mmCIF file of C-alpha atoms in Angstrom:
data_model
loop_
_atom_site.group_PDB
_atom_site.id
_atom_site.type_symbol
_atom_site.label_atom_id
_atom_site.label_comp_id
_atom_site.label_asym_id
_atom_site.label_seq_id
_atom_site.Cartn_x
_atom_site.Cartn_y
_atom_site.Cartn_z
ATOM 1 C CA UNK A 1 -5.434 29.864 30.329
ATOM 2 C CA UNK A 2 -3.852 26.802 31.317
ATOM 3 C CA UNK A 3 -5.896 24.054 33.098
ATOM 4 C CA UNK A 4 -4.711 20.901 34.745
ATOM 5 C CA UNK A 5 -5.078 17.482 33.148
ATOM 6 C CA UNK A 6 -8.439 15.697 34.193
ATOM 7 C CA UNK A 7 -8.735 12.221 33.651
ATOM 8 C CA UNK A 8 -11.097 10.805 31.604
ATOM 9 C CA UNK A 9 -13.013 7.632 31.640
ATOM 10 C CA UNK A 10 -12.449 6.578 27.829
ATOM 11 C CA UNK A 11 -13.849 2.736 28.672
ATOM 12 C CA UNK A 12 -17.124 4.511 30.458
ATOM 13 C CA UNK A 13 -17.725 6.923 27.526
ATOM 14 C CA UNK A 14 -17.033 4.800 24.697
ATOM 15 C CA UNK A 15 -19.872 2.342 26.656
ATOM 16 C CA UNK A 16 -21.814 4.761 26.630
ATOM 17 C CA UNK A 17 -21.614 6.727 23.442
ATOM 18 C CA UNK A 18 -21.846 3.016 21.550
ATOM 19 C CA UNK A 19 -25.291 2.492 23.453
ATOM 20 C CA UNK A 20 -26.387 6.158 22.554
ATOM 21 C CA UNK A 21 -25.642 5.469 18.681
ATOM 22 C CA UNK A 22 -27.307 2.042 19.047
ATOM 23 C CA UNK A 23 -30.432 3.932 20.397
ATOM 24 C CA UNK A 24 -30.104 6.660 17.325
ATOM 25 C CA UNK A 25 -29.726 4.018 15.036
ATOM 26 C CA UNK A 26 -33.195 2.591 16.080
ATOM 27 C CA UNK A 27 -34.908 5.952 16.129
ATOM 28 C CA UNK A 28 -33.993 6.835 12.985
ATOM 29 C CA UNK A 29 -35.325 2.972 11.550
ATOM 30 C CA UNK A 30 -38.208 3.647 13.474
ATOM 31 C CA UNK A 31 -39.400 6.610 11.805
ATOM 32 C CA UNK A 32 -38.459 5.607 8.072
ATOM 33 C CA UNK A 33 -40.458 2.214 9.240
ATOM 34 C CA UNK A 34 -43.187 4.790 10.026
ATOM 35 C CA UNK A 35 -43.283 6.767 7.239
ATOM 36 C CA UNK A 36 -43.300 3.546 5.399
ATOM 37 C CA UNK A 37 -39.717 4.341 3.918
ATOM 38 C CA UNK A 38 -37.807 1.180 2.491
ATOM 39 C CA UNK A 39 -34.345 1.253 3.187
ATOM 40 C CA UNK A 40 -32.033 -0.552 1.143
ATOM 41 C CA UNK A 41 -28.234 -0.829 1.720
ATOM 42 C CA UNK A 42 -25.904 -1.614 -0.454
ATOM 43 C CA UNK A 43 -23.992 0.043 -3.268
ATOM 44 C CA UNK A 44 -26.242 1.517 -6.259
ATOM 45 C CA UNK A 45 -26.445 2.853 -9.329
ATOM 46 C CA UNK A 46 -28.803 4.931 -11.317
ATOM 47 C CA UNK A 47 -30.478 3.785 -14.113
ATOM 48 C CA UNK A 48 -32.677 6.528 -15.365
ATOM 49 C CA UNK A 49 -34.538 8.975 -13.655
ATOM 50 C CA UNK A 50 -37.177 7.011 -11.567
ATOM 51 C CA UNK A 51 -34.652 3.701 -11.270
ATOM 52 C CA UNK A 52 -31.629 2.671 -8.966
ATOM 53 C CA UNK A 53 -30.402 -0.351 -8.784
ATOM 54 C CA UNK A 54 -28.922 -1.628 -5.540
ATOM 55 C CA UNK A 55 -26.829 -5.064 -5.340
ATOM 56 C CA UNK A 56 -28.319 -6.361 -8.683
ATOM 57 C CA UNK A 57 -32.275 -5.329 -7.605
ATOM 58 C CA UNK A 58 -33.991 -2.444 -9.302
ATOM 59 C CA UNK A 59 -36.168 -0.153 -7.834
ATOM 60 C CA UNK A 60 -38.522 2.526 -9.026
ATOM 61 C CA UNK A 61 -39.992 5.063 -7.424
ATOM 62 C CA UNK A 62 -41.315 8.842 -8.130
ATOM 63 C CA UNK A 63 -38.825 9.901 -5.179
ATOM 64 C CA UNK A 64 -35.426 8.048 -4.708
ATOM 65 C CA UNK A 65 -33.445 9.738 -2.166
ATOM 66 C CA UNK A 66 -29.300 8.427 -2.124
ATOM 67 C CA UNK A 67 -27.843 8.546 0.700
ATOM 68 C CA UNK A 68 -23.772 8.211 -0.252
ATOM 69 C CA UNK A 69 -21.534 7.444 2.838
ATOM 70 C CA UNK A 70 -17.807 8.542 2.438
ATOM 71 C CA UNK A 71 -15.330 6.442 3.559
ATOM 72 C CA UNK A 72 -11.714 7.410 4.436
ATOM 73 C CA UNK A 73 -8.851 6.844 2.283
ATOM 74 C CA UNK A 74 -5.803 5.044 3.920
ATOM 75 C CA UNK A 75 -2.639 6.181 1.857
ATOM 76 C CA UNK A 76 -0.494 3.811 0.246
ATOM 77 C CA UNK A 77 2.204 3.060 2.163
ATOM 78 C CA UNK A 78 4.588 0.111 3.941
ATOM 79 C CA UNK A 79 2.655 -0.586 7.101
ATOM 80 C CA UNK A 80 -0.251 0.943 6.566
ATOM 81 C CA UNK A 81 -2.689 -2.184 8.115
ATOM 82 C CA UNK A 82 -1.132 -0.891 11.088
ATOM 83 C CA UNK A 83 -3.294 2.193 11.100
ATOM 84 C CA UNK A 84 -6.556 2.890 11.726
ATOM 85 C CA UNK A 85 -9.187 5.750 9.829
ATOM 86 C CA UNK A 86 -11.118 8.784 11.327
ATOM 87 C CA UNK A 87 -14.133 5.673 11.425
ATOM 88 C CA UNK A 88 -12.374 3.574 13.577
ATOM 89 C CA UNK A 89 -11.469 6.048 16.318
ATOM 90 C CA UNK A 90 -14.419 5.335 18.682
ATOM 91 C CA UNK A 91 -13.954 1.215 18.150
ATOM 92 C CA UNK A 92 -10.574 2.037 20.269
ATOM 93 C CA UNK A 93 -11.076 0.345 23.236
ATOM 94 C CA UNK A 94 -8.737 2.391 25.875
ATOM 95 C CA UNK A 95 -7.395 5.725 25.227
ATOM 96 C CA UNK A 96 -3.945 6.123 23.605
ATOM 97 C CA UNK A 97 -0.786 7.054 25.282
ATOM 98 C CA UNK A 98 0.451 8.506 21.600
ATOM 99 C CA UNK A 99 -0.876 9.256 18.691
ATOM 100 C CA UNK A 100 -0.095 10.062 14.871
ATOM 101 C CA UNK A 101 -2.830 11.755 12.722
ATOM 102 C CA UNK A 102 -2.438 12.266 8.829
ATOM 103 C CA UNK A 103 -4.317 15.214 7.236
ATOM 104 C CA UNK A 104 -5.317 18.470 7.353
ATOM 105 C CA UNK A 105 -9.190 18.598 7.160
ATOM 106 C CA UNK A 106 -11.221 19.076 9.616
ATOM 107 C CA UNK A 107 -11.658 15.440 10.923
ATOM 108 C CA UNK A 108 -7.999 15.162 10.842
ATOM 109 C CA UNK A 109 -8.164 18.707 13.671
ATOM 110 C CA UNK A 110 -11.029 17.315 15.896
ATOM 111 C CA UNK A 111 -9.220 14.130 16.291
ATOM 112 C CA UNK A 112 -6.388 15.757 17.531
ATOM 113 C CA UNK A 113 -7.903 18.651 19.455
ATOM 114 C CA UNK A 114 -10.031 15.781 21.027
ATOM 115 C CA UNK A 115 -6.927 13.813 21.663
ATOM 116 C CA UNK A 116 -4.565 16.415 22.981
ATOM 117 C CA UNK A 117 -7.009 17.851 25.352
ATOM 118 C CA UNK A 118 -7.700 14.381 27.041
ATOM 119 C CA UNK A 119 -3.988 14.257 27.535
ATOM 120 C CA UNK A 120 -2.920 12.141 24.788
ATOM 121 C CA UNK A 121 0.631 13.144 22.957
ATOM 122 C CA UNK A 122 -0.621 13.585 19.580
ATOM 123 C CA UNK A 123 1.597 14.374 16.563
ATOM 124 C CA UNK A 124 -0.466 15.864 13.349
ATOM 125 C CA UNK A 125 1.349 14.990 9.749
ATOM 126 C CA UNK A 126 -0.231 17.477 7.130
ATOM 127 C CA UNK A 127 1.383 17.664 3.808
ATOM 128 C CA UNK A 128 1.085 21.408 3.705
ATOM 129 C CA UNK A 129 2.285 24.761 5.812
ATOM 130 C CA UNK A 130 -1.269 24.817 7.578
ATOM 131 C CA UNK A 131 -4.162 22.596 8.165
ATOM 132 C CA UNK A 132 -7.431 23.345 7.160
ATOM 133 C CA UNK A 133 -5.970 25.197 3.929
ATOM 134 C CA UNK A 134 -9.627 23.976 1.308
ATOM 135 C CA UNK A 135 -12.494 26.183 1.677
ATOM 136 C CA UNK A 136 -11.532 27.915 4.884
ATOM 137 C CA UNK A 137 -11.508 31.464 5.775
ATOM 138 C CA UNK A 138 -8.130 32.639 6.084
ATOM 139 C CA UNK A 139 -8.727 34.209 9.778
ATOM 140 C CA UNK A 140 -9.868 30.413 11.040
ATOM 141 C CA UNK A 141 -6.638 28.475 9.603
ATOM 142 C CA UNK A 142 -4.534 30.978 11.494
ATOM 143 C CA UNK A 143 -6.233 30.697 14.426
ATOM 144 C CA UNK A 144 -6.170 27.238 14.892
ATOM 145 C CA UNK A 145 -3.159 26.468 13.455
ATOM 146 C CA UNK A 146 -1.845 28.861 16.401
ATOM 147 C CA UNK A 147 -3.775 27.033 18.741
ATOM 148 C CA UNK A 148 -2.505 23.528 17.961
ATOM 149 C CA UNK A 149 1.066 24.753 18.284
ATOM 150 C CA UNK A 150 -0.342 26.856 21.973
ATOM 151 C CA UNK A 151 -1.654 23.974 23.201
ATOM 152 C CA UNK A 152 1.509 21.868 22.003
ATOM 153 C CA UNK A 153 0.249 19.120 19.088
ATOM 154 C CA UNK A 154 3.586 18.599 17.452
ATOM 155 C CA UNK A 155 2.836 19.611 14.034
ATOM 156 C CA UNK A 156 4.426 17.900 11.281
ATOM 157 C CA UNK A 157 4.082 20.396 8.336
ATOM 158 C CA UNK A 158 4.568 19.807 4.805
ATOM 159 C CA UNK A 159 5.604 16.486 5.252
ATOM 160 C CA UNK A 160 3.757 12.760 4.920
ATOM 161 C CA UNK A 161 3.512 9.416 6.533
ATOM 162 C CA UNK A 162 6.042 7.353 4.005
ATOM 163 C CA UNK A 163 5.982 4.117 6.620
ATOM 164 C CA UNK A 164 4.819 2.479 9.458
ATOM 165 C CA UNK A 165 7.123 0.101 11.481
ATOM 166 C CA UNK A 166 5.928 -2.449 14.175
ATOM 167 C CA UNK A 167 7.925 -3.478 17.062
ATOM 168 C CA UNK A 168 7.776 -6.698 18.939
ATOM 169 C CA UNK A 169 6.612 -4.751 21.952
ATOM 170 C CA UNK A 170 3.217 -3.284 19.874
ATOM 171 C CA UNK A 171 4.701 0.114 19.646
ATOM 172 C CA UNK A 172 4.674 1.752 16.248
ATOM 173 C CA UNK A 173 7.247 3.849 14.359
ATOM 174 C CA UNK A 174 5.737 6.485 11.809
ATOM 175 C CA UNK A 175 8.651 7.380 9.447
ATOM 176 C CA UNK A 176 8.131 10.676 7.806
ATOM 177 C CA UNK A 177 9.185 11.201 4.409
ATOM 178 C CA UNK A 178 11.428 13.866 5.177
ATOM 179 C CA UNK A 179 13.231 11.152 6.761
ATOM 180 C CA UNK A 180 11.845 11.959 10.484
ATOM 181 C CA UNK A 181 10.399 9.504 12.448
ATOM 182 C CA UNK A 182 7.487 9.438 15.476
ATOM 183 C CA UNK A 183 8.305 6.454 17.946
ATOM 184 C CA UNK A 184 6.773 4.816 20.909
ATOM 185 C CA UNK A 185 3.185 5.397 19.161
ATOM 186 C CA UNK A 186 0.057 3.241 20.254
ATOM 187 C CA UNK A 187 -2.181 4.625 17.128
#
């Protein structure tokens, strides 16, 4: 089933899904203000079983819960504060014309299942034959990885972002390392 291209208001959405997280946000401080819950931020450590310490200030408590945040990891490569992670995809403030995505989990799918179908050309870089290839059934890689060729994500399989070039005009250039190369890309 093809359908044709809607457009989509990415300036009207990203207003609005910013104000929805901002309203979250304060729910969820709310109730741990409620439930009399201190919330501390920073990066901790344990130091036995009843004690963390967080930015040089110990705590104890009979129930310390950690909440760890991952963070993406941008590879190592020339050019690489040209790119942006999986956390800075709603900070974008207009939908790209092009894109380049590096991985094969499944952030690195909804970002370009999300992209594609709002119209964006979207090129996926994954360093093996399939995405999705750690912990998932079989039956699922196949079927997606069917559907991203069917719904026409150039696929960039077993290969890896080795550079990013900038050109005077914005416009990036995502050499591959097998010695391929992904022009005219906004992100």
């Amino acid at each position: 089933l093809d359908l044709p291209h809607v457009p989509f208001d990415w300036e009207g959405f990203k207003e609005r899904r910013d104000a929805y997280i901002e309203r979250l946000n304060g729910i969820y401080k709310g109730n741990l203000a409620k439930a009399e819950v201190e919330h501390i931020e920073g990066f901790g450590k344990l130091v036995d079983k009843k004690t963390v310490e967080v930015n040089g200030r110990r705590v104890t408590a009979e129930n310390i819960l950690i909440a760890v945040g991952g963070r993406p990891q941008m590879p190592d490569v020339e050019g690489k504060e040209h790119a942006i992670t999986s956390d800075d995809f709603f900070d974008l403030p207009h939908q790209p014309k092009k894109v380049v995505v590096a991985g094969a989990g499944f952030i690195a799918v909804e970002l370009v299942g999300i992209f594609n179908a709002l119209g964006t050309k979207t090129s996926l870089v994954c360093r093996g034959a399939k995405v999705l290839r750690h912990g998932f059934d079989p039956i699922v890689q196949d079927v997606v990885n069917e559907e991203l060729d069917r719904t026409g994500v150039d696929m960039r399989r077993e290969n890896q972002v080795s550079a990013i070039k900038k050109g005077a005009d914005g416009k990036l250039t995502v050499k591959l390392a097998d010695g391929s190369s992904i022009g005219e890309v906004d992100q």
